[in-house]
JSON list of C-alpha atoms in Angstrom, two decimals:
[
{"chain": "A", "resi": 1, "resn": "UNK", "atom": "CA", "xyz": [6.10, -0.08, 6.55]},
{"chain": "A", "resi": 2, "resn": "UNK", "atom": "CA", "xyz": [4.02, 0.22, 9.47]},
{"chain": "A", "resi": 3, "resn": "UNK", "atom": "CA", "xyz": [1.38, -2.37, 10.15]},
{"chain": "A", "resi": 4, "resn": "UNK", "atom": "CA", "xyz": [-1.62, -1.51, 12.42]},
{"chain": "A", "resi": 5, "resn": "UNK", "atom": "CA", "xyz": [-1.05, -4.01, 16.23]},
{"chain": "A", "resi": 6, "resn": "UNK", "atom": "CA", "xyz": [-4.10, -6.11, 16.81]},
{"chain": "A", "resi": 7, "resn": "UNK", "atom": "CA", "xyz": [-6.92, -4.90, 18.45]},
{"chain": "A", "resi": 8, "resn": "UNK", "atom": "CA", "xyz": [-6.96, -3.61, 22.21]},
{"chain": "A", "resi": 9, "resn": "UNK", "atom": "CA", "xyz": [-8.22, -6.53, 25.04]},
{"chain": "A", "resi": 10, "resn": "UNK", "atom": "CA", "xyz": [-11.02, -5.30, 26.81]},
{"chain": "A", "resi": 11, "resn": "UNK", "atom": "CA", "xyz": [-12.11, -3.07, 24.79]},
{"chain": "A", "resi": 12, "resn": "UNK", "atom": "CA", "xyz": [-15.45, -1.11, 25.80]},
{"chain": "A", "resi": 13, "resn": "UNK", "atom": "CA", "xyz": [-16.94, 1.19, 23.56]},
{"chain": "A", "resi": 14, "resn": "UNK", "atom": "CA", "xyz": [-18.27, 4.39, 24.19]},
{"chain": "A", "resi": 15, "resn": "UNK", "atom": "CA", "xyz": [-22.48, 4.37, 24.25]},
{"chain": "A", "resi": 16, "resn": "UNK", "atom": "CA", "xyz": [-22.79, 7.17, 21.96]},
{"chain": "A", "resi": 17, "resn": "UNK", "atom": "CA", "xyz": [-24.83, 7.06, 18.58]},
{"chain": "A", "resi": 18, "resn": "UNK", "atom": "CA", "xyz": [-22.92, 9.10, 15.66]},
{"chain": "A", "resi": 19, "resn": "UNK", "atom": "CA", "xyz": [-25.08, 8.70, 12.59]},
{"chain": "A", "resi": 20, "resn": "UNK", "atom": "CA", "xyz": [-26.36, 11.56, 12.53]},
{"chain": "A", "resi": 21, "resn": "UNK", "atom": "CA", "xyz": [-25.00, 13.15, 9.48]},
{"chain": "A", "resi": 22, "resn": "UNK", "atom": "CA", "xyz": [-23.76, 16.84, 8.08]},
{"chain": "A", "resi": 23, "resn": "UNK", "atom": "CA", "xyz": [-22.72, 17.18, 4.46]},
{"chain": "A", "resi": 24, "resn": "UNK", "atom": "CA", "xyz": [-21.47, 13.05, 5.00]},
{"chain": "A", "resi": 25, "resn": "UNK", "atom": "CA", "xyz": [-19.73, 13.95, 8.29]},
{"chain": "A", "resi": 26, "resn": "UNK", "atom": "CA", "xyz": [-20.12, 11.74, 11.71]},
{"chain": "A", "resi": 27, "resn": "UNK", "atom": "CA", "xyz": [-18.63, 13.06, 14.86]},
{"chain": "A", "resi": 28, "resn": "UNK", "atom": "CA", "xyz": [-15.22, 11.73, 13.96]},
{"chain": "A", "resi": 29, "resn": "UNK", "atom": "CA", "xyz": [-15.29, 13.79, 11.08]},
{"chain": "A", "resi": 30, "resn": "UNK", "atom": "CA", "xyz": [-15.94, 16.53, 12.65]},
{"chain": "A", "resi": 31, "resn": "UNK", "atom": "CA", "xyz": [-13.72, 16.24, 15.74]},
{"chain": "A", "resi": 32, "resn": "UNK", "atom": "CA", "xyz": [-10.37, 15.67, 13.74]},
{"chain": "A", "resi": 33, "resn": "UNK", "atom": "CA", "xyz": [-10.84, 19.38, 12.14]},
{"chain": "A", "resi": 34, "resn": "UNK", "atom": "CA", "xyz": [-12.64, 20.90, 15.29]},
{"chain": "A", "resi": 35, "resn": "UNK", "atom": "CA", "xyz": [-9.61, 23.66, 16.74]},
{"chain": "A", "resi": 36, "resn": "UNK", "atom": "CA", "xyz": [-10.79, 21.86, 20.50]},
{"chain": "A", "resi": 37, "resn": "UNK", "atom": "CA", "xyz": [-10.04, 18.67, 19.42]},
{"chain": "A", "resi": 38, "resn": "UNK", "atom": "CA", "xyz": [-8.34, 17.79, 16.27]},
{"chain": "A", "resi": 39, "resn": "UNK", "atom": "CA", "xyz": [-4.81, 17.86, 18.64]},
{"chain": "A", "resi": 40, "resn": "UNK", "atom": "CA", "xyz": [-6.35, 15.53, 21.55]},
{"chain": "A", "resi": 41, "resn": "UNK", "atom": "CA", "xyz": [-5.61, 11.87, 20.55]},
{"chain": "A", "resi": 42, "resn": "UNK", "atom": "CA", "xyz": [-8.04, 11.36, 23.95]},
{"chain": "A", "resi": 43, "resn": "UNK", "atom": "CA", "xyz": [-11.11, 12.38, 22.73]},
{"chain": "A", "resi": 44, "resn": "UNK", "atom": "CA", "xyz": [-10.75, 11.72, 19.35]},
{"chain": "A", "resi": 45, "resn": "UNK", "atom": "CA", "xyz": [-10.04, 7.95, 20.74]},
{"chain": "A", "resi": 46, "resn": "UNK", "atom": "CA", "xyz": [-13.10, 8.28, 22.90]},
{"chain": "A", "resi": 47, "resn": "UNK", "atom": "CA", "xyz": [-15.28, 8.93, 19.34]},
{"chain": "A", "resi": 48, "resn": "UNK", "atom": "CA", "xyz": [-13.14, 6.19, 17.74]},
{"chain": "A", "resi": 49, "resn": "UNK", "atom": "CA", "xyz": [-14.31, 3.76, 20.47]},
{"chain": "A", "resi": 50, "resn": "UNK", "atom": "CA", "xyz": [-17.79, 4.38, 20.25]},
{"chain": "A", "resi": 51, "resn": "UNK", "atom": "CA", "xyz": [-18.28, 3.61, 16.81]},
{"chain": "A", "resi": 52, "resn": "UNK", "atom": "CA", "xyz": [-15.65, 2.13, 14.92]},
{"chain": "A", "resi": 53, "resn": "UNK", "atom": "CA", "xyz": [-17.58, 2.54, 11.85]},
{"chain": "A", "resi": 54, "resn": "UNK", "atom": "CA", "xyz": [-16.71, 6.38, 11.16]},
{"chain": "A", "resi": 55, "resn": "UNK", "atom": "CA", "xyz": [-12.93, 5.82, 10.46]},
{"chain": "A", "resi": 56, "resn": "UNK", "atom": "CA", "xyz": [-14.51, 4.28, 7.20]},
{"chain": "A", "resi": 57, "resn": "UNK", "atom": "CA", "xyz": [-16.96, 6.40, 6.38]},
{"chain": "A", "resi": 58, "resn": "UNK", "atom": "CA", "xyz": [-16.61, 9.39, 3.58]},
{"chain": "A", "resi": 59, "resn": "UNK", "atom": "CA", "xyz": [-18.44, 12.67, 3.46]},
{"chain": "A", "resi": 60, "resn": "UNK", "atom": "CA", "xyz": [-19.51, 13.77, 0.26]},
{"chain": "A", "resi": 61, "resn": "UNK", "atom": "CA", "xyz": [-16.38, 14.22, -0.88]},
{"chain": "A", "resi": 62, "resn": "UNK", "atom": "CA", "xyz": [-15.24, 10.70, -0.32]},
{"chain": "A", "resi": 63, "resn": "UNK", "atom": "CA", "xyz": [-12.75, 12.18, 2.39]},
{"chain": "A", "resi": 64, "resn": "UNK", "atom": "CA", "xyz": [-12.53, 9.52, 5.26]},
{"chain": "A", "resi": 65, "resn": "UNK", "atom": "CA", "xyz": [-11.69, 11.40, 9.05]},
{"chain": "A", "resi": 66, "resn": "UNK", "atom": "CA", "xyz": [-8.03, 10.76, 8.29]},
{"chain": "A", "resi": 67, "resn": "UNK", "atom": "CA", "xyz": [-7.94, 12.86, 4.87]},
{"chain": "A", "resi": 68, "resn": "UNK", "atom": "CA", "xyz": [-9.48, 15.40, 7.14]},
{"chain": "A", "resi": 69, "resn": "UNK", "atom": "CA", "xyz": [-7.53, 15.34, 9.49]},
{"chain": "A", "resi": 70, "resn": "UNK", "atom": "CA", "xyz": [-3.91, 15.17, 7.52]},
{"chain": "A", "resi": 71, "resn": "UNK", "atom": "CA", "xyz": [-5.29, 18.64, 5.61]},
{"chain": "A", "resi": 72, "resn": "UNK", "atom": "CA", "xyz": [-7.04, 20.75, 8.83]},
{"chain": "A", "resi": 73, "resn": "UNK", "atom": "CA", "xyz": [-3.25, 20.46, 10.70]},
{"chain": "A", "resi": 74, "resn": "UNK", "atom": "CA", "xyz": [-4.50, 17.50, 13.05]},
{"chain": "A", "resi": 75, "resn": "UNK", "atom": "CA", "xyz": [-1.32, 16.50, 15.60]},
{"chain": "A", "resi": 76, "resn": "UNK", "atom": "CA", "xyz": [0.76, 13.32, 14.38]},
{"chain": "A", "resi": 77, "resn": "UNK", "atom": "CA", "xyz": [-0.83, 11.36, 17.41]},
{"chain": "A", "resi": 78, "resn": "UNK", "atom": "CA", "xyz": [-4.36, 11.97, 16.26]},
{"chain": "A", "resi": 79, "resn": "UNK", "atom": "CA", "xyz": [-3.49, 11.00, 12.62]},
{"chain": "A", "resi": 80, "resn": "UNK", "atom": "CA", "xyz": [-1.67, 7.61, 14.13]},
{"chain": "A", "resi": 81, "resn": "UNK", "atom": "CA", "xyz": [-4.57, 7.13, 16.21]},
{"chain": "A", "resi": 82, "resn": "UNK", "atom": "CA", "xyz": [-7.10, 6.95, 12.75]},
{"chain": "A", "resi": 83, "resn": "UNK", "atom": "CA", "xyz": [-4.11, 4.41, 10.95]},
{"chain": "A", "resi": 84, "resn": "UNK", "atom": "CA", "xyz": [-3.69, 2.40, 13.91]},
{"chain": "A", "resi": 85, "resn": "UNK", "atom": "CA", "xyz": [-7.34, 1.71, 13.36]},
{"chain": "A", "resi": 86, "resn": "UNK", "atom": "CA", "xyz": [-7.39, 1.49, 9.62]},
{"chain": "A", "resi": 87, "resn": "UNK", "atom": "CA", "xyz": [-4.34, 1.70, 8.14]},
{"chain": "A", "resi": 88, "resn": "UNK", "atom": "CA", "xyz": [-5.73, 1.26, 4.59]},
{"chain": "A", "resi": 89, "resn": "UNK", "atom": "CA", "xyz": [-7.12, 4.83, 4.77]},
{"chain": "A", "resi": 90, "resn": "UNK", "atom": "CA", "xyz": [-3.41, 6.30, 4.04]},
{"chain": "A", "resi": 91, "resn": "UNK", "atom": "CA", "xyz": [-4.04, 4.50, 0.87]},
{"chain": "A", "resi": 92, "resn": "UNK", "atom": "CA", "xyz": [-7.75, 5.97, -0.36]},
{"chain": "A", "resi": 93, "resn": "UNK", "atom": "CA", "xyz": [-8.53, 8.52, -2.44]},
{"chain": "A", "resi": 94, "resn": "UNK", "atom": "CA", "xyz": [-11.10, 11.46, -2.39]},
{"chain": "A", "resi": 95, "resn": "UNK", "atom": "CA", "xyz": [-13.06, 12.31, -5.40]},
{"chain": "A", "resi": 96, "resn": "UNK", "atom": "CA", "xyz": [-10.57, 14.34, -6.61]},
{"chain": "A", "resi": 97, "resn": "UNK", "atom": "CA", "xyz": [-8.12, 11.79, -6.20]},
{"chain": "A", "resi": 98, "resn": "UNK", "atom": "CA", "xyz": [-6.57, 12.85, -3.48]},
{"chain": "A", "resi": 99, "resn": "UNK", "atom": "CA", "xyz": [-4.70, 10.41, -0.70]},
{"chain": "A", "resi": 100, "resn": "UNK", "atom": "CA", "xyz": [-4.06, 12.00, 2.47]},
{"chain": "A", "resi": 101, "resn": "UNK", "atom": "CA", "xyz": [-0.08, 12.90, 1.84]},
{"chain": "A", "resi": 102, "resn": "UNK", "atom": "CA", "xyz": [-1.59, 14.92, -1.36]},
{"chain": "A", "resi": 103, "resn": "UNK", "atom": "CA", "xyz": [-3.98, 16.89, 1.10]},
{"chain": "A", "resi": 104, "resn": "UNK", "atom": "CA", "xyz": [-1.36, 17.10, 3.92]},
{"chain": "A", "resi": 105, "resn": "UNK", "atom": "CA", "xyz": [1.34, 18.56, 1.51]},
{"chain": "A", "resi": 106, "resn": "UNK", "atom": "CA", "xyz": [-1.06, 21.29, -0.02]},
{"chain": "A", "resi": 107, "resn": "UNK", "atom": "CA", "xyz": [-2.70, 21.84, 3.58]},
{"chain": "A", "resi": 108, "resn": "UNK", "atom": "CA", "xyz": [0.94, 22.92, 5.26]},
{"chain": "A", "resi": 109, "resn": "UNK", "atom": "CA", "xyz": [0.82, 20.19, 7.46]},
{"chain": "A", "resi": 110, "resn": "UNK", "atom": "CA", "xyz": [3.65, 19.24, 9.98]},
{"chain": "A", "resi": 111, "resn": "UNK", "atom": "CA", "xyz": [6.69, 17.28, 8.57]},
{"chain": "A", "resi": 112, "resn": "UNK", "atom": "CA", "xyz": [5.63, 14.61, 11.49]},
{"chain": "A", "resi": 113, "resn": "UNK", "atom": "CA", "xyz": [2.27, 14.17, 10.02]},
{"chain": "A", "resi": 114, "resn": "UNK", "atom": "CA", "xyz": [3.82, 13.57, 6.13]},
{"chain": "A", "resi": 115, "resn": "UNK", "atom": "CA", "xyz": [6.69, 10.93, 7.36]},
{"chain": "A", "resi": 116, "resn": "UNK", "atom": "CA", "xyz": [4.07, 9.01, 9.30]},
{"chain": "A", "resi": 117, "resn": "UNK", "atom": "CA", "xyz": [1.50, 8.98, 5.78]},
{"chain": "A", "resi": 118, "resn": "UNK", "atom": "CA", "xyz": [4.40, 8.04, 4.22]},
{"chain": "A", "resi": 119, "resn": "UNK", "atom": "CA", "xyz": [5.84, 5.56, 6.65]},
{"chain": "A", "resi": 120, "resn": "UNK", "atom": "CA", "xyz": [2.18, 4.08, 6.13]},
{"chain": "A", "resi": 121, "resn": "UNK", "atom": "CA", "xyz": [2.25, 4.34, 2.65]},
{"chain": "A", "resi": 122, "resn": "UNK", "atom": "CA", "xyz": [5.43, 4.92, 0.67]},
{"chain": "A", "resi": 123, "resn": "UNK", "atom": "CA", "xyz": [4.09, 4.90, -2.62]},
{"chain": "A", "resi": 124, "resn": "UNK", "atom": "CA", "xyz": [1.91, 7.68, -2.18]},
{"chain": "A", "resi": 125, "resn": "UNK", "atom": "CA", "xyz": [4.91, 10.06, -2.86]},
{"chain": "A", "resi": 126, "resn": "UNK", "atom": "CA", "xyz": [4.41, 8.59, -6.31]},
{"chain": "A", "resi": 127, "resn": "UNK", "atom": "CA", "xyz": [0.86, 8.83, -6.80]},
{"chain": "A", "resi": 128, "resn": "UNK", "atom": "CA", "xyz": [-0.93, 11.20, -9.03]},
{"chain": "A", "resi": 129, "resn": "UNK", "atom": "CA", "xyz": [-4.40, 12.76, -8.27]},
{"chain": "A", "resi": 130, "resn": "UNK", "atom": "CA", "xyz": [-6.53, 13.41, -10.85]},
{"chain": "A", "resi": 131, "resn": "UNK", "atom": "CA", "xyz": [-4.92, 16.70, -11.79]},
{"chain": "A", "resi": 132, "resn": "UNK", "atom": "CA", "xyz": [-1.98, 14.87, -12.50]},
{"chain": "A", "resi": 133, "resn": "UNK", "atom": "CA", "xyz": [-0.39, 16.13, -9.65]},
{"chain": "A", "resi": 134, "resn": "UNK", "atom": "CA", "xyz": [1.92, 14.44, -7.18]},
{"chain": "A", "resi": 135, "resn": "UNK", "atom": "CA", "xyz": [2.49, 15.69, -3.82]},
{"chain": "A", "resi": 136, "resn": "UNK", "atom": "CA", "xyz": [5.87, 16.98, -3.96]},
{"chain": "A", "resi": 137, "resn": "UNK", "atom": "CA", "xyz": [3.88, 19.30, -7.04]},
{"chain": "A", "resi": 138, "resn": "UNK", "atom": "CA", "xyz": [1.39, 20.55, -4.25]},
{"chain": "A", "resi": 139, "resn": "UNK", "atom": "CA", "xyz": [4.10, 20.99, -1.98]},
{"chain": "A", "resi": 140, "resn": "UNK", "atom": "CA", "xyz": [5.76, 23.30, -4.10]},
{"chain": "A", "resi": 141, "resn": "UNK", "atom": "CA", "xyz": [2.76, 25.47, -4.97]},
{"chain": "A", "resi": 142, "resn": "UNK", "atom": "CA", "xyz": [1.75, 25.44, -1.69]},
{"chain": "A", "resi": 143, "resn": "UNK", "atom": "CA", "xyz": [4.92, 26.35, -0.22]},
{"chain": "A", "resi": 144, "resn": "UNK", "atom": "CA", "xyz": [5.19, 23.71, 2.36]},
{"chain": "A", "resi": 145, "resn": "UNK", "atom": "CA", "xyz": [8.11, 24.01, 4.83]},
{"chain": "A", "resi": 146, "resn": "UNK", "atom": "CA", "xyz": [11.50, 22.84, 4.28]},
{"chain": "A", "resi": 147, "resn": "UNK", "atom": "CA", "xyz": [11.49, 19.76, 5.95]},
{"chain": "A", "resi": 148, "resn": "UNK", "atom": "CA", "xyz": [8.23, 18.56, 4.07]},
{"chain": "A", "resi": 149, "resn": "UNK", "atom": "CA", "xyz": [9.71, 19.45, 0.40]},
{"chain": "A", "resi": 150, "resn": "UNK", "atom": "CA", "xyz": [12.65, 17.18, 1.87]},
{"chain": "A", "resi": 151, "resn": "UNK", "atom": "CA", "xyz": [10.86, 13.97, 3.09]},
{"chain": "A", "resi": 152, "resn": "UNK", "atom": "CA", "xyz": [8.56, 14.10, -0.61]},
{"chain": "A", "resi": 153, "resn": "UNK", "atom": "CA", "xyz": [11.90, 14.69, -2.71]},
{"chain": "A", "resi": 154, "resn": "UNK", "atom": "CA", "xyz": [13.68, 11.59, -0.61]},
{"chain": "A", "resi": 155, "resn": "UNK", "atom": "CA", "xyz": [10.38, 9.42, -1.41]},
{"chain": "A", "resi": 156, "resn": "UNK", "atom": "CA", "xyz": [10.11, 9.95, -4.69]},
{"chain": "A", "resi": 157, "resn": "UNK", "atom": "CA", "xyz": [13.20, 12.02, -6.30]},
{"chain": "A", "resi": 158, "resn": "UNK", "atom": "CA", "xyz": [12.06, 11.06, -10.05]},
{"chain": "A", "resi": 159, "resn": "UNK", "atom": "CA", "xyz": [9.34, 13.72, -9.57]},
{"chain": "A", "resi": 160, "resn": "UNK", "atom": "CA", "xyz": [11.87, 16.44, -9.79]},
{"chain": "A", "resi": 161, "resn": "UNK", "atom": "CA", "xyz": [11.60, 15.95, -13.93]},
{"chain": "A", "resi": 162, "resn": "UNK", "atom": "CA", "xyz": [7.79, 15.91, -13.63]},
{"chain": "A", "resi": 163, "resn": "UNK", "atom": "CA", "xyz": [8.06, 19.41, -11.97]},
{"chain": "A", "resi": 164, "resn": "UNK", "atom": "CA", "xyz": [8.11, 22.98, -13.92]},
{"chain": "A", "resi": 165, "resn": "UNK", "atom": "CA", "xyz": [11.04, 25.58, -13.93]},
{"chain": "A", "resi": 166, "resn": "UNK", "atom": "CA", "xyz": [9.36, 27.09, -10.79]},
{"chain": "A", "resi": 167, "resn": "UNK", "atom": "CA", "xyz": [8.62, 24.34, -8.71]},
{"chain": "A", "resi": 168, "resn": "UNK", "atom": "CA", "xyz": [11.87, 22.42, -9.03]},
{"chain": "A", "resi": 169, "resn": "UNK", "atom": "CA", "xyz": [13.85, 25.87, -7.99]},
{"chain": "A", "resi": 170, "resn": "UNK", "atom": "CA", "xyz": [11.78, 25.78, -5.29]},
{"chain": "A", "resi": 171, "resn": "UNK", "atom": "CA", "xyz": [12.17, 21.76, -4.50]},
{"chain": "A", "resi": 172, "resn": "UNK", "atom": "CA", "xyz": [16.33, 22.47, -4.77]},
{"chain": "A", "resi": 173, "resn": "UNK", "atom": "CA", "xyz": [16.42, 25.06, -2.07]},
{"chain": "A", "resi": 174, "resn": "UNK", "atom": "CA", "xyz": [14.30, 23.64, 0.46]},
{"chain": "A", "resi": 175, "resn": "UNK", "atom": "CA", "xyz": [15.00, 20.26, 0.15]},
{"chain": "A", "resi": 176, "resn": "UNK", "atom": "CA", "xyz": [18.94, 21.06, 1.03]},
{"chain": "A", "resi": 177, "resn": "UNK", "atom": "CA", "xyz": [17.23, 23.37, 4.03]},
{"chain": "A", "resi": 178, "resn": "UNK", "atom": "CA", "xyz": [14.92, 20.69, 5.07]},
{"chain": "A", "resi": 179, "resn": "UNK", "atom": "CA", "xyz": [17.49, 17.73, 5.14]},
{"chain": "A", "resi": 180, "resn": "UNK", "atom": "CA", "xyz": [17.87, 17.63, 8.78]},
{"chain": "A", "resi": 181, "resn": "UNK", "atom": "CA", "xyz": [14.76, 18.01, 9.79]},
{"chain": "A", "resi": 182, "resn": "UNK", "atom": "CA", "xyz": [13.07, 15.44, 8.15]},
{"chain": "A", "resi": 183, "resn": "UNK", "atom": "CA", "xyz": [15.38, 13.13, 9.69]},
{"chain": "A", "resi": 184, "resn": "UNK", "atom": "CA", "xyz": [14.44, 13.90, 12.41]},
{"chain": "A", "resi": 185, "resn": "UNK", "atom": "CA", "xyz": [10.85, 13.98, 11.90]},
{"chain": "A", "resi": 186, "resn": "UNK", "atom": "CA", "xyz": [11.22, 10.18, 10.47]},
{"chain": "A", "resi": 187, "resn": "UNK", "atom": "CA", "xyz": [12.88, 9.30, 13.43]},
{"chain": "A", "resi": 188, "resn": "UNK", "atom": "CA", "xyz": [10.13, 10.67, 15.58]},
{"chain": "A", "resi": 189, "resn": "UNK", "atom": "CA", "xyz": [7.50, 8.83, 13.82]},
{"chain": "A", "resi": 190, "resn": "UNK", "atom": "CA", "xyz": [9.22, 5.57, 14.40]},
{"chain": "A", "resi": 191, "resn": "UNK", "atom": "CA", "xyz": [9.75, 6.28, 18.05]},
{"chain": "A", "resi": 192, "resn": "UNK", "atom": "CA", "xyz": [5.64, 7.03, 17.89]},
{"chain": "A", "resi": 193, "resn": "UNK", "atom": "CA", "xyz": [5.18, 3.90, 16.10]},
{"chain": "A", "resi": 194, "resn": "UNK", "atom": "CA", "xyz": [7.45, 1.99, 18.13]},
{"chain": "A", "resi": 195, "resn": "UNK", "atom": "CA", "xyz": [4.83, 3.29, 21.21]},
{"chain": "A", "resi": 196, "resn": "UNK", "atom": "CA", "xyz": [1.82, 2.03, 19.87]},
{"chain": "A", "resi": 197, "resn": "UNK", "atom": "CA", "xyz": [3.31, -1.09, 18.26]},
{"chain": "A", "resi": 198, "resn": "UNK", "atom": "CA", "xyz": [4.23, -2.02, 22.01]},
{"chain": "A", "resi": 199, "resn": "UNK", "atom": "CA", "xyz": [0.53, -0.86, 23.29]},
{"chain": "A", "resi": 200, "resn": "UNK", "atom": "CA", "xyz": [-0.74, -3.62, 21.47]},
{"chain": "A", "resi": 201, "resn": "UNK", "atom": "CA", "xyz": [-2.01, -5.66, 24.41]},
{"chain": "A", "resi": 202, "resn": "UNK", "atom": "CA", "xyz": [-2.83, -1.95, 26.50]},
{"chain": "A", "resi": 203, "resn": "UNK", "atom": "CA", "xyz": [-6.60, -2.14, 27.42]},
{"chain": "A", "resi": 204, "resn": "UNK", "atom": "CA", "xyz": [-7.31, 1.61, 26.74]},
{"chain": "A", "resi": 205, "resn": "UNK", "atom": "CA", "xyz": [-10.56, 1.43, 29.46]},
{"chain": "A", "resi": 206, "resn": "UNK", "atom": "CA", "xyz": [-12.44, 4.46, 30.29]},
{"chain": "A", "resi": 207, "resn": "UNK", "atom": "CA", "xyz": [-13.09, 4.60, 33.76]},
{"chain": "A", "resi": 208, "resn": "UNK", "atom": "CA", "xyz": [-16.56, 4.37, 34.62]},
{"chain": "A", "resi": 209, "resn": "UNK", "atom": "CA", "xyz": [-16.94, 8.22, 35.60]},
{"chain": "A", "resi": 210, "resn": "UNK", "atom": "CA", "xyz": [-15.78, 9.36, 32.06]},
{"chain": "A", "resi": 211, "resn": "UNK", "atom": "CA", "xyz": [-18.49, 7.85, 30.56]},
{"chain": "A", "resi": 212, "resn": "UNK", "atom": "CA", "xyz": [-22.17, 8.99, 30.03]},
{"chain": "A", "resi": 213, "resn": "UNK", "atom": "CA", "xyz": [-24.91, 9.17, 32.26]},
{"chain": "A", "resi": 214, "resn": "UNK", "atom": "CA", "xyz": [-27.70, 10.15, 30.55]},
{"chain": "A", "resi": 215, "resn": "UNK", "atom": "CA", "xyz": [-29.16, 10.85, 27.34]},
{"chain": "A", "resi": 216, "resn": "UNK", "atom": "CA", "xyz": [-28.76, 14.02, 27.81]},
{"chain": "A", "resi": 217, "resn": "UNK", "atom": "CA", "xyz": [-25.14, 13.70, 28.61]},
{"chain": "A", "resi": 218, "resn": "UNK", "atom": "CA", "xyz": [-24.83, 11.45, 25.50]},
{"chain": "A", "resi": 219, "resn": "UNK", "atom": "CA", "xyz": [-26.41, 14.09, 23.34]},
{"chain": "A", "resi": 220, "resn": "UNK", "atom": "CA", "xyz": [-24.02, 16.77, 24.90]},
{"chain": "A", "resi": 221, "resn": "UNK", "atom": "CA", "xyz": [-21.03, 14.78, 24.31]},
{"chain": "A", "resi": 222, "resn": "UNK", "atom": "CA", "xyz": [-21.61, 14.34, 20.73]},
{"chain": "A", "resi": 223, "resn": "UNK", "atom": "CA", "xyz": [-22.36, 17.90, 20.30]},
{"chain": "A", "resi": 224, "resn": "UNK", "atom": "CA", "xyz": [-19.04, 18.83, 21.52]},
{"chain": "A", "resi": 225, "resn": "UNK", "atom": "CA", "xyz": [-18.13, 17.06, 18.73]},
{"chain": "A", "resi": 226, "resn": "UNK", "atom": "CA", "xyz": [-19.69, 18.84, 16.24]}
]
C-alpha cells in the first residue's frame, strides 16, 4: 500500500484565496471536473499549493476533490496528485456512502485511475455503500470496461456470490477479457508511484513569473478555475 512521501522542501504557496464557495465547492473542486483542467496535474497542483485546505473539504454532498475527480474521468496523475496530499481521502465516504473506487467504477473511469484507489486502499473493493452495493456491483451495471471488472474481481473475488444472475455473467466475460490489461494498468500505477515516491525531496517552485501580479490577476486565476 502506497504511503503519501513527506512534504516538498521549499514549498511556496500560491497567493490565491479559494473560500469562496458554490454548492460546498472551492476551486479545487471545481478544477478536478473542469474539461480544461481536470487532466493537468500542473494546475491542479498550482490550486493544491495555494490552499492546502480544499483537498479536505466536502461539498454538500460530503464529496472531497478526489471523489470528484475519480467519477468526472480526471487523469491518474491528477488523482495521485490529491492522495499524495491526503491519502486518507481514498478512504472517505460521501453521503451516500460512497468511497472514490465506488464513484470511479460507476463513473467509467480509466483502469489506471481504479488500480491506483485501490493500490491506496485495498479494502475498498470490499466496501459497501449504503445501497449495499460494492464496486464490482456498480461496475457491472455500469458497464465499466474490461480491464476495470478485472482489477475489482482480483481485489475482492468473494463479491462474485454477492452479485445477481446478470451481473456475475457480465463479471465472467470481462474479467477473462480484462486480465491483461489490468496488469498492466497495476504496473503503471506503481511505476507512477515509484515517481513521486522518489520526488519526495523535489521542491516543486513556481517561478516567479507564473505567479500573480495583481488582484486582478488573482481574481482571474481563480475564475479559470471555476
Amino acid at each position: 500500500t502506497w504511503t503519501r512521501p513527506g512534504t516538498r522542501p521549499g514549498h511556496t504557496p500560491v497567493p490565491l484565496s479559494l473560500t469562496q464557495k458554490q454548492n460546498g465547492k472551492l476551486a479545487l473542486h471545481k478544477a478536478v471536473e473542469d474539461d480544461k483542467w481536470k487532466r493537468d496535474a500542473t494546475k491542479v497542483g498550482l490550486l493544491i499549493d495555494a490552499e492546502r485546505d480544499a483537498l479536505t473539504r466536502t461539498d454538500v454532498g460530503f464529496r472531497l476533490p478526489v471523489h470528484l475527480a475519480a467519477r468526472g474521468h480526471a487523469s491518474v496523475e491528477v488523482v495521485a496528485l490529491l492522495l499524495e496530499f491526503y491519502p486518507d481521502g481514498a478512504e472517505e465516504k460521501t453521503w451516500h456512502g460512497y468511497l472514490p473506487v465506488h464513484l470511479a467504477a460507476r463513473g467509467q473511469a480509466s483502469e489506471e485511475v481504479v488500480a491506483l484507489l485501490l493500490e491506496c486502499f485495498p479494502e475498498g473493493a470490499k466496501a459497501m455503500c449504503k445501497d449495499g452495493n460494492l464496486p464490482i456491483h456498480l461496475a457491472a451495471m455500469y458497464e465499466a470496461s474490461a480491464e476495470v471488472v478485472a482489477l475489482l474481481y482480483e481485489a475482492c473475488p468473494d463479491a462474485m456470490a454477492k452479485l445477481d444472475a446478470g451481473q456475475a455473467e457480465y463479471v465472467e466475460k470481462k474479467r477473462k477479457q480484462g486480465a491483461a490489461g489490468a496488469q498492466a494498468a497495476r504496473e503503471s500505477v506503481r511505476a507512477l508511484l515509484d515517481k513521486l515516491e522518489a520526488r519526495e525531496t523535489r521542491d516543486r517552485r513556481i517561478e516567479p513569473e507564473t505567479l500573480p501580479q495583481t488582484e486582478e490577476e488573482t481574481s482571474e486565476t481563480v475564475a479559470e478555475a471555476a
